[in-house]
Amino acid sequence: MNPRTLKLRMLRLLPVLGLLAALSGCDYTDVTVPTYQKGYKPVQPISFSHKLHAGDMQMECQYCHFGAAESRNGSIPPVNVCMNCHKTVKTDSPQIKKIAEAYEKGTSIPWVKVHNLPDFVSFNHSRHVGRGVACQTCHGPVQEMPEVYQFSSLAMGWCVNCHRQYSEKDSAQFGQTPPEQFKDLHLKPSTDCAACHH
Ligand code: HEC
Ligand code: HEC
Ligand code: HEC
Ligand code: HEC
Ligand code: HEC
C-alpha cells in the first residue's frame, strides 16, 4: 500500500479517532511526527532574493503577495508585478531577461512551491492574515532570506498548539495566555478535527 492510500484510509478513521481523543482526553498532538520539510529550500528558476526586495528595499509583502489577506492562497505574483520595475531596472541582467521574455510571451515563471500541506488539510490565509497574524509568525524572517525556505514544520501539532493558545477555554486548560493583541478580538480558533479536515 503506498503512503497516500494509507493516509486516505487513516482519514476515514477520523471520526473514530476524534471520539477516542475526546473520550480519553488524550493529547493528540503528541502522536503526530513533526518536521516534514522544515528547512526545505528548492532551487528556483530565477534567483529572486527576498532579502533584497523585502529587506533592503523594504517592499511590503502584500505588494507582491496581494491575495493573502482576502483569499485562501498566499499567491505568487505574476510577472507583470516584477515588470513594474524591471521594465527599466537591470534590464541587461540575464535573470531579468528571463522575466521580460515570459512577460512578452504571456507565460509565467515556473517557481517551485516551497510549502506543501497535504491536500486533506484545509488552510486559508485570509482566516489568519485577515485576523492580524503576521506573515513572519508562520514563515519566519523572510525579509532576511536571500532564498526563501520553509521555516515552520507545518505539522498538525504546530497548527493545534497555536490554536489552543488563542482559545480561551483551551488556554485555561493548558495554562497559556492568549497574546495581548488578540485579547480584544476574542479569537477562538477551533481545535475540532473538522475545522482542518473536511
Ligand atoms: C517583489 C515581490 C515580492 C515581495 C515584496 C515578497 N515576495 Fe514572497 N515571493 C515572491 C516570489 C516571486 C516568490 C516565488 C519564488 C521564491 O519562492 O523565491 C515568493 C515566495 C514566497 C514564499 C514561499 C511560497 C511557497 O511556498 O512557494 C513565502 C512564504 C513568501 N514569499 C513570503 C513573503 C513575505 C513574508 C514577504 C514580506 C516579508 C514577501 N514574501 C515579500 C515575491 C515577493
Ligand atoms: C498561520 C500561519 C501563516 C500565516 C500567518 C501566513 N502563512 Fe503563508 N502559508 C502558510 C501555510 C501553512 C502554507 C502552505 C499552504 C498549502 O500548502 O496549502 C503557506 C503558503 C504560502 C505561500 C505559497 C502559496 C500558497 O498559498 O500555498 C505563500 C506565497 C505565502 N504562504 C505567503 C504568505 C504571506 C505573504 C503572508 C503574510 C501576508 C503569509 N503567507 C501568512 C501559513 C501561513
Ligand atoms: C519596486 C521595484 C521592484 C520590483 C517590483 C521588483 N524588483 Fe527585482 N530588483 C529591483 C531592484 C532595484 C534591484 C537591484 C538592482 C541592482 O542591483 O542594481 C532588483 C534586482 C533583482 C534581481 C537581481 C538581478 C541581477 O542580475 O542582479 C532579480 C533576479 C530580481 N530583481 C527579480 C525580481 C522578480 C522576479 C520580481 C517580481 C516577483 C521583482 N524583481 C520585482 C526592483 C524591483
Ligand atoms: C500562529 C498561530 C496560528 C497557527 C500556527 C495556525 N493558526 Fe489557524 N488560526 C489562527 C487564528 C488566530 C485564527 C482565527 C480565529 C478566529 O477568527 O476566531 C485561525 C483560524 C483558522 C481556521 C478557521 C476556522 C477557525 O477556527 O476559525 C482554520 C481552518 C485554521 N486556522 C487552520 C489552520 C491550519 C491547518 C494550520 C496549520 C497548517 C493553522 N491554522 C496554523 C492561528 C493560527
Ligand atoms: C488546526 C488544524 C488541525 C486540527 C484541529 C486537526 N488537524 Fe489533523 N492534521 C493537520 C495538519 C496540518 C496535518 C498534516 C501534517 C501532519 O501530518 O502533521 C494533519 C494530519 C492528520 C493526520 C494524518 C497523519 C499522518 O501521519 O499523515 C490525521 C490522521 C489527523 N490529522 C487526524 C486528526 C484528528 C483525529 C483531529 C482531531 C482530534 C485533527 N487531526 C485535528 C491539522 C489539523
Short mmCIF file of C-alpha atoms and ligand atoms in Angstrom, two decimals:
data_model
loop_
_atom_site.label_atom_id
_atom_site.label_comp_id
_atom_site.label_asym_id
_atom_site.label_seq_id
_atom_site.Cartn_x
_atom_site.Cartn_y
_atom_site.Cartn_z
CA MET A 1 0.00 0.00 0.00
CA ASN A 2 1.51 3.36 -0.89
CA PRO A 3 1.68 6.10 1.78
CA ARG A 4 -1.03 8.13 0.00
CA THR A 5 -3.59 5.29 0.23
CA LEU A 6 -2.63 4.72 3.82
CA LYS A 7 -3.27 8.37 4.60
CA LEU A 8 -6.65 8.29 2.92
CA ARG A 9 -7.58 5.18 4.89
CA MET A 10 -6.48 6.87 8.10
CA LEU A 11 -8.63 9.84 7.26
CA ARG A 12 -11.70 7.64 7.05
CA LEU A 13 -10.97 6.82 10.67
CA LEU A 14 -11.10 10.49 11.61
CA PRO A 15 -14.47 10.46 13.38
CA VAL A 16 -13.36 7.42 15.37
CA LEU A 17 -10.00 8.92 16.29
CA GLY A 18 -11.71 12.15 17.29
CA LEU A 19 -14.11 10.31 19.53
CA LEU A 20 -11.28 8.37 21.12
CA ALA A 21 -9.34 11.56 21.69
CA ALA A 22 -12.38 13.19 23.28
CA LEU A 23 -13.14 10.20 25.48
CA SER A 24 -9.64 9.66 26.75
CA GLY A 25 -8.79 13.38 26.93
CA CYS A 26 -5.57 12.40 25.19
CA ASP A 27 -3.20 14.99 23.84
CA TYR A 28 -3.38 14.18 20.15
CA THR A 29 -0.53 16.49 19.24
CA ASP A 30 1.80 14.01 20.91
CA VAL A 31 1.01 11.30 18.39
CA THR A 32 1.99 13.25 15.28
CA VAL A 33 5.51 13.10 13.96
CA PRO A 34 6.78 16.65 13.41
CA THR A 35 9.25 18.15 10.86
CA TYR A 36 8.10 17.25 7.29
CA GLN A 37 10.16 19.55 5.18
CA LYS A 38 11.34 22.13 7.66
CA GLY A 39 14.25 23.97 6.05
CA TYR A 40 13.17 22.90 2.53
CA LYS A 41 14.73 25.28 0.01
CA PRO A 42 14.19 24.14 -3.57
CA VAL A 43 16.31 25.62 -6.37
CA GLN A 44 14.25 28.28 -8.15
CA PRO A 45 14.35 29.04 -11.90
CA ILE A 46 15.39 32.65 -11.13
CA SER A 47 17.42 33.64 -8.08
CA PHE A 48 14.88 36.04 -6.66
CA SER A 49 16.01 37.48 -3.31
CA HIS A 50 13.51 38.34 -0.57
CA LYS A 51 16.37 39.87 1.39
CA LEU A 52 16.99 42.38 -1.40
CA HIS A 53 13.37 43.21 -2.23
CA ALA A 54 11.54 42.84 1.13
CA GLY A 55 14.56 43.55 3.38
CA ASP A 56 16.98 46.10 1.89
CA MET A 57 14.32 47.76 -0.28
CA GLN A 58 11.60 47.32 2.38
CA MET A 59 8.87 46.37 -0.04
CA GLU A 60 5.62 45.30 1.67
CA CYS A 61 4.95 41.56 1.48
CA GLN A 62 1.47 42.22 0.14
CA TYR A 63 2.70 44.41 -2.71
CA CYS A 64 3.61 41.11 -4.35
CA HIS A 65 1.52 38.60 -2.38
CA PHE A 66 -1.62 40.66 -2.83
CA GLY A 67 -4.11 37.82 -2.34
CA ALA A 68 -3.01 36.88 1.18
CA ALA A 69 -5.44 38.95 3.26
CA GLU A 70 -8.57 38.12 1.23
CA SER A 71 -8.11 34.65 -0.18
CA ARG A 72 -7.10 31.11 0.59
CA ASN A 73 -3.74 31.37 -1.15
CA GLY A 74 -0.64 33.36 -0.30
CA SER A 75 -0.36 33.72 -4.12
CA ILE A 76 2.85 34.05 -6.13
CA PRO A 77 2.98 37.34 -8.06
CA PRO A 78 2.56 37.26 -11.85
CA VAL A 79 5.45 38.63 -13.94
CA ASN A 80 3.73 41.94 -14.64
CA VAL A 81 4.29 42.85 -10.96
CA CYS A 82 8.04 42.35 -11.47
CA MET A 83 7.90 44.32 -14.69
CA ASN A 84 6.54 47.37 -12.83
CA CYS A 85 10.20 47.94 -12.02
CA HIS A 86 12.16 45.62 -14.26
CA LYS A 87 10.95 47.25 -17.48
CA THR A 88 13.63 49.77 -16.58
CA VAL A 89 15.69 48.28 -13.69
CA LYS A 90 18.66 45.99 -14.51
CA THR A 91 17.35 45.13 -17.97
CA ASP A 92 20.77 43.84 -19.07
CA SER A 93 20.82 41.09 -16.40
CA PRO A 94 20.32 37.56 -17.81
CA GLN A 95 17.92 36.85 -14.90
CA ILE A 96 15.78 39.88 -15.70
CA LYS A 97 15.83 38.94 -19.39
CA LYS A 98 14.10 35.66 -18.45
CA ILE A 99 11.35 37.66 -16.73
CA ALA A 100 10.97 40.04 -19.68
CA GLU A 101 10.76 37.07 -22.05
CA ALA A 102 7.97 35.43 -20.02
CA TYR A 103 6.18 38.77 -19.90
CA GLU A 104 6.32 39.17 -23.67
CA LYS A 105 5.19 35.60 -24.29
CA GLY A 106 2.42 35.89 -21.71
CA THR A 107 3.77 32.88 -19.78
CA SER A 108 4.76 32.60 -16.13
CA ILE A 109 7.95 31.69 -14.27
CA PRO A 110 7.87 28.03 -13.16
CA TRP A 111 8.58 28.77 -9.46
CA VAL A 112 8.89 25.67 -7.28
CA LYS A 113 6.43 25.64 -4.38
CA VAL A 114 8.21 25.68 -1.03
CA HIS A 115 5.28 24.92 1.30
CA ASN A 116 3.19 21.84 0.67
CA LEU A 117 0.42 20.83 3.02
CA PRO A 118 -1.22 17.50 2.22
CA ASP A 119 -4.49 18.11 0.39
CA PHE A 120 -6.60 16.59 3.16
CA VAL A 121 -5.79 19.69 5.25
CA SER A 122 -7.75 22.86 4.79
CA PHE A 123 -5.70 26.03 5.33
CA ASN A 124 -6.82 29.54 4.47
CA HIS A 125 -4.59 32.63 4.51
CA SER A 126 -7.41 35.14 4.86
CA ARG A 127 -8.59 33.50 8.11
CA HIS A 128 -5.14 34.21 9.56
CA VAL A 129 -3.76 37.30 7.82
CA GLY A 130 -7.19 38.97 7.96
CA ARG A 131 -7.18 38.41 11.74
CA GLY A 132 -3.81 40.06 12.24
CA VAL A 133 -1.43 37.08 12.33
CA ALA A 134 1.80 38.38 10.77
CA CYS A 135 3.39 36.52 7.84
CA GLN A 136 6.58 36.13 9.88
CA THR A 137 4.77 34.30 12.72
CA CYS A 138 4.48 31.33 10.38
CA HIS A 139 7.07 32.00 7.66
CA GLY A 140 9.90 33.38 9.82
CA PRO A 141 12.13 36.36 8.91
CA VAL A 142 11.54 36.12 5.14
CA GLN A 143 12.92 39.65 4.68
CA GLU A 144 16.33 38.29 5.74
CA MET A 145 16.29 35.27 3.39
CA PRO A 146 18.25 35.50 0.11
CA GLU A 147 16.39 32.30 -0.85
CA VAL A 148 13.10 31.59 0.88
CA TYR A 149 12.83 28.31 2.80
CA GLN A 150 10.24 26.53 4.91
CA PHE A 151 10.62 27.93 8.42
CA SER A 152 7.88 26.08 10.37
CA SER A 153 7.24 22.33 10.46
CA LEU A 154 3.60 22.67 9.23
CA ALA A 155 2.90 19.60 11.35
CA MET A 156 -0.53 19.19 12.88
CA GLY A 157 0.86 19.88 16.35
CA TRP A 158 2.19 23.22 15.16
CA CYS A 159 -1.27 24.33 13.99
CA VAL A 160 -3.10 22.96 17.00
CA ASN A 161 -0.70 24.40 19.58
CA CYS A 162 -1.20 27.89 18.23
CA HIS A 163 -4.97 27.44 18.03
CA ARG A 164 -5.00 26.38 21.66
CA GLN A 165 -3.03 29.39 22.69
CA TYR A 166 -5.75 31.69 21.41
CA SER A 167 -8.77 29.77 22.52
CA GLU A 168 -9.93 30.89 25.98
CA LYS A 169 -11.23 27.52 27.10
CA ASP A 170 -8.12 25.67 26.00
CA SER A 171 -5.82 28.42 27.25
CA ALA A 172 -7.16 27.92 30.77
CA GLN A 173 -6.82 24.17 30.43
CA PHE A 174 -3.24 24.35 29.18
CA GLY A 175 -2.18 27.26 31.35
CA GLN A 176 -1.41 29.55 28.42
CA THR A 177 -2.41 33.17 27.93
CA PRO A 178 -3.54 34.48 24.53
CA PRO A 179 -1.10 37.06 23.14
CA GLU A 180 -2.03 40.62 24.18
CA GLN A 181 -3.01 41.90 20.73
CA PHE A 182 -5.64 39.19 20.33
CA LYS A 183 -7.41 39.60 23.66
CA ASP A 184 -9.83 42.24 22.35
CA LEU A 185 -10.70 40.32 19.23
CA HIS A 186 -11.90 37.25 21.17
CA LEU A 187 -10.39 34.96 18.60
CA LYS A 188 -11.24 31.33 19.14
CA PRO A 189 -9.53 29.23 16.50
CA SER A 190 -11.09 25.82 16.52
CA THR A 191 -9.30 22.66 17.64
CA ASP A 192 -12.04 20.41 16.23
CA CYS A 193 -10.79 17.84 13.74
CA ALA A 194 -13.36 19.01 11.20
CA ALA A 195 -12.09 22.62 11.16
CA CYS A 196 -8.92 21.49 9.40
CA HIS A 197 -10.06 18.18 7.89
CA HIS A 198 -13.17 18.18 5.77
C1 HEC B 1 8.98 41.73 -5.17
C2 HEC B 1 7.95 40.76 -4.89
C3 HEC B 1 7.90 40.04 -3.55
C4 HEC B 1 7.90 40.60 -2.29
C5 HEC B 1 7.98 42.06 -1.89
C6 HEC B 1 7.78 39.50 -1.36
N1 HEC B 1 7.73 38.31 -2.05
FE1 HEC B 1 7.49 36.46 -1.26
N2 HEC B 1 7.75 35.60 -3.11
C7 HEC B 1 7.90 36.31 -4.30
C8 HEC B 1 8.17 35.37 -5.38
C9 HEC B 1 8.44 35.73 -6.83
C10 HEC B 1 8.16 34.08 -4.81
C11 HEC B 1 8.41 32.74 -5.54
C12 HEC B 1 9.89 32.48 -5.65
C13 HEC B 1 10.52 32.02 -4.37
O1 HEC B 1 9.97 31.10 -3.73
O2 HEC B 1 11.58 32.57 -4.01
C14 HEC B 1 7.88 34.26 -3.39
C15 HEC B 1 7.78 33.23 -2.47
C16 HEC B 1 7.42 33.39 -1.12
C17 HEC B 1 7.17 32.33 -0.19
C18 HEC B 1 7.27 30.84 -0.49
C19 HEC B 1 5.97 30.36 -1.10
C20 HEC B 1 5.95 28.88 -1.43
O3 HEC B 1 5.55 28.09 -0.58
O4 HEC B 1 6.36 28.53 -2.54
C21 HEC B 1 6.83 32.90 1.01
C22 HEC B 1 6.46 32.18 2.29
C23 HEC B 1 6.90 34.33 0.83
N3 HEC B 1 7.26 34.60 -0.48
C24 HEC B 1 6.66 35.25 1.83
C25 HEC B 1 6.92 36.62 1.72
C26 HEC B 1 6.92 37.52 2.85
C27 HEC B 1 6.60 37.15 4.28
C28 HEC B 1 7.24 38.76 2.36
C29 HEC B 1 7.45 40.05 3.14
C30 HEC B 1 8.44 39.99 4.22
C31 HEC B 1 7.43 38.61 0.92
N4 HEC B 1 7.25 37.29 0.58
C32 HEC B 1 7.72 39.63 0.03
C33 HEC B 1 7.81 37.68 -4.44
C34 HEC B 1 7.80 38.60 -3.39
C1 HEC B 2 -0.92 30.96 10.31
C2 HEC B 2 0.27 30.73 9.52
C3 HEC B 2 0.51 31.53 8.26
C4 HEC B 2 0.49 32.90 8.10
C5 HEC B 2 0.17 33.97 9.14
C6 HEC B 2 0.86 33.16 6.72
N1 HEC B 2 1.07 31.97 6.06
FE1 HEC B 2 1.63 31.73 4.13
N2 HEC B 2 1.46 29.70 4.29
C7 HEC B 2 1.13 29.03 5.46
C8 HEC B 2 0.94 27.62 5.16
C9 HEC B 2 0.55 26.54 6.16
C10 HEC B 2 1.18 27.47 3.77
C11 HEC B 2 1.07 26.18 2.92
C12 HEC B 2 -0.35 26.12 2.33
C13 HEC B 2 -0.61 24.91 1.48
O1 HEC B 2 0.33 24.21 1.09
O2 HEC B 2 -1.79 24.67 1.18
C14 HEC B 2 1.51 28.80 3.25
C15 HEC B 2 1.82 29.07 1.92
C16 HEC B 2 2.17 30.34 1.45
C17 HEC B 2 2.54 30.64 0.07
C18 HEC B 2 2.58 29.65 -1.09
C19 HEC B 2 1.25 29.70 -1.85
C20 HEC B 2 0.14 29.04 -1.08
O3 HEC B 2 -0.80 29.75 -0.64
O4 HEC B 2 0.20 27.81 -0.87
C21 HEC B 2 2.83 31.98 0.01
C22 HEC B 2 3.26 32.78 -1.20
C23 HEC B 2 2.63 32.53 1.36
N3 HEC B 2 2.22 31.49 2.19
C24 HEC B 2 2.82 33.85 1.69
C25 HEC B 2 2.37 34.43 2.88
C26 HEC B 2 2.38 35.86 3.15
C27 HEC B 2 2.90 36.93 2.21
C28 HEC B 2 1.83 36.03 4.40
C29 HEC B 2 1.50 37.33 5.10
C30 HEC B 2 0.74 38.32 4.35
C31 HEC B 2 1.52 34.70 4.92
N4 HEC B 2 1.85 33.76 3.97
C32 HEC B 2 0.98 34.42 6.17
C33 HEC B 2 1.00 29.59 6.70
C34 HEC B 2 0.88 30.95 6.97
C1 HEC B 3 9.81 48.09 -6.61
C2 HEC B 3 10.68 47.71 -7.72
C3 HEC B 3 10.95 46.22 -7.97
C4 HEC B 3 10.03 45.22 -8.15
C5 HEC B 3 8.51 45.31 -8.14
C6 HEC B 3 10.80 44.01 -8.39
N1 HEC B 3 12.14 44.29 -8.36
FE1 HEC B 3 13.65 42.96 -8.67
N2 HEC B 3 15.02 44.43 -8.29
C7 HEC B 3 14.73 45.74 -8.05
C8 HEC B 3 15.97 46.47 -7.82
C9 HEC B 3 16.10 47.96 -7.51
C10 HEC B 3 17.02 45.52 -7.94
C11 HEC B 3 18.51 45.74 -7.74
C12 HEC B 3 19.13 46.22 -8.99
C13 HEC B 3 20.62 46.43 -8.80
O1 HEC B 3 21.28 45.52 -8.31
O2 HEC B 3 21.07 47.50 -9.16
C14 HEC B 3 16.38 44.25 -8.27
C15 HEC B 3 17.08 43.08 -8.54
C16 HEC B 3 16.52 41.90 -8.95
C17 HEC B 3 17.24 40.71 -9.37
C18 HEC B 3 18.76 40.56 -9.43
C19 HEC B 3 19.20 40.85 -10.85
C20 HEC B 3 20.69 40.70 -11.02
O3 HEC B 3 21.09 40.11 -12.04
O4 HEC B 3 21.42 41.20 -10.16
C21 HEC B 3 16.32 39.76 -9.71
C22 HEC B 3 16.59 38.34 -10.22
C23 HEC B 3 15.01 40.34 -9.48
N3 HEC B 3 15.17 41.64 -9.05
C24 HEC B 3 13.82 39.67 -9.71
C25 HEC B 3 12.56 40.22 -9.48
C26 HEC B 3 11.33 39.48 -9.62
C27 HEC B 3 11.21 38.03 -10.01
C28 HEC B 3 10.32 40.34 -9.31
C29 HEC B 3 8.83 40.05 -9.27
C30 HEC B 3 8.40 38.96 -8.42
C31 HEC B 3 10.93 41.63 -8.97
N4 HEC B 3 12.28 41.50 -9.09
C32 HEC B 3 10.23 42.76 -8.63
C33 HEC B 3 13.48 46.33 -8.02
C34 HEC B 3 12.28 45.63 -8.11
C1 HEC B 4 0.40 31.50 14.89
C2 HEC B 4 -0.88 30.93 15.22
C3 HEC B 4 -1.59 30.01 14.25
C4 HEC B 4 -1.04 28.97 13.51
C5 HEC B 4 0.40 28.50 13.51
C6 HEC B 4 -2.13 28.39 12.77
N1 HEC B 4 -3.29 29.07 13.03
FE1 HEC B 4 -5.14 28.66 12.19
N2 HEC B 4 -5.91 30.27 13.14
C7 HEC B 4 -5.23 31.14 13.99
C8 HEC B 4 -6.09 32.27 14.33
C9 HEC B 4 -5.72 33.42 15.27
C10 HEC B 4 -7.32 32.05 13.65
C11 HEC B 4 -8.56 32.98 13.63
C12 HEC B 4 -9.61 32.52 14.60
C13 HEC B 4 -10.82 33.43 14.57
O1 HEC B 4 -11.08 34.05 13.56
O2 HEC B 4 -11.50 33.49 15.63
C14 HEC B 4 -7.18 30.79 12.91
C15 HEC B 4 -8.20 30.21 12.14
C16 HEC B 4 -8.09 29.02 11.44
C17 HEC B 4 -9.16 28.37 10.70
C18 HEC B 4 -10.57 28.88 10.54
C19 HEC B 4 -11.51 28.16 11.47
C20 HEC B 4 -11.47 28.79 12.83
O3 HEC B 4 -11.21 28.07 13.79
O4 HEC B 4 -11.73 29.98 12.96
C21 HEC B 4 -8.66 27.20 10.17
C22 HEC B 4 -9.39 26.16 9.35
C23 HEC B 4 -7.25 27.15 10.55
N3 HEC B 4 -6.95 28.25 11.33
C24 HEC B 4 -6.39 26.14 10.17
C25 HEC B 4 -5.02 26.13 10.46
C26 HEC B 4 -4.10 25.12 9.96
C27 HEC B 4 -4.47 23.92 9.10
C28 HEC B 4 -2.86 25.47 10.45
C29 HEC B 4 -1.55 24.78 10.25
C30 HEC B 4 -1.19 24.41 8.88
C31 HEC B 4 -3.02 26.68 11.25
N4 HEC B 4 -4.34 27.05 11.23
C32 HEC B 4 -1.98 27.31 11.90
C33 HEC B 4 -3.94 30.99 14.43
C34 HEC B 4 -3.01 30.07 13.92
C1 HEC B 5 -5.63 23.30 13.39
C2 HEC B 5 -5.62 22.29 12.34
C3 HEC B 5 -5.81 20.83 12.67
C4 HEC B 5 -6.70 20.26 13.55
C5 HEC B 5 -7.66 20.97 14.52
C6 HEC B 5 -6.56 18.82 13.41
N1 HEC B 5 -5.59 18.55 12.46
FE1 HEC B 5 -5.04 16.66 11.82
N2 HEC B 5 -3.61 17.49 10.61
C7 HEC B 5 -3.39 18.84 10.46
C8 HEC B 5 -2.26 19.02 9.57
C9 HEC B 5 -1.66 20.36 9.14
C10 HEC B 5 -1.86 17.73 9.17
C11 HEC B 5 -0.70 17.40 8.17
C12 HEC B 5 0.61 17.44 8.85
C13 HEC B 5 0.82 16.29 9.73
O1 HEC B 5 0.59 15.13 9.29
O2 HEC B 5 1.22 16.51 10.89
C14 HEC B 5 -2.73 16.79 9.83
C15 HEC B 5 -2.64 15.39 9.70
C16 HEC B 5 -3.52 14.49 10.27
C17 HEC B 5 -3.50 13.06 10.02
C18 HEC B 5 -2.53 12.31 9.13
C19 HEC B 5 -1.29 11.99 9.92
C20 HEC B 5 -0.17 11.47 9.08
O3 HEC B 5 0.78 10.93 9.68
O4 HEC B 5 -0.16 11.63 7.85
C21 HEC B 5 -4.51 12.51 10.78
C22 HEC B 5 -4.90 11.04 10.86
C23 HEC B 5 -5.14 13.62 11.51
N3 HEC B 5 -4.51 14.80 11.16
C24 HEC B 5 -6.17 13.46 12.41
C25 HEC B 5 -6.73 14.50 13.16
C26 HEC B 5 -7.72 14.29 14.22
C27 HEC B 5 -8.29 12.94 14.65
C28 HEC B 5 -8.03 15.54 14.72
C29 HEC B 5 -8.96 15.90 15.87
C30 HEC B 5 -8.70 15.23 17.13
C31 HEC B 5 -7.23 16.51 13.96
N4 HEC B 5 -6.46 15.82 13.04
C32 HEC B 5 -7.28 17.88 14.15
C33 HEC B 5 -4.10 19.87 11.05
C34 HEC B 5 -5.11 19.74 12.00
#
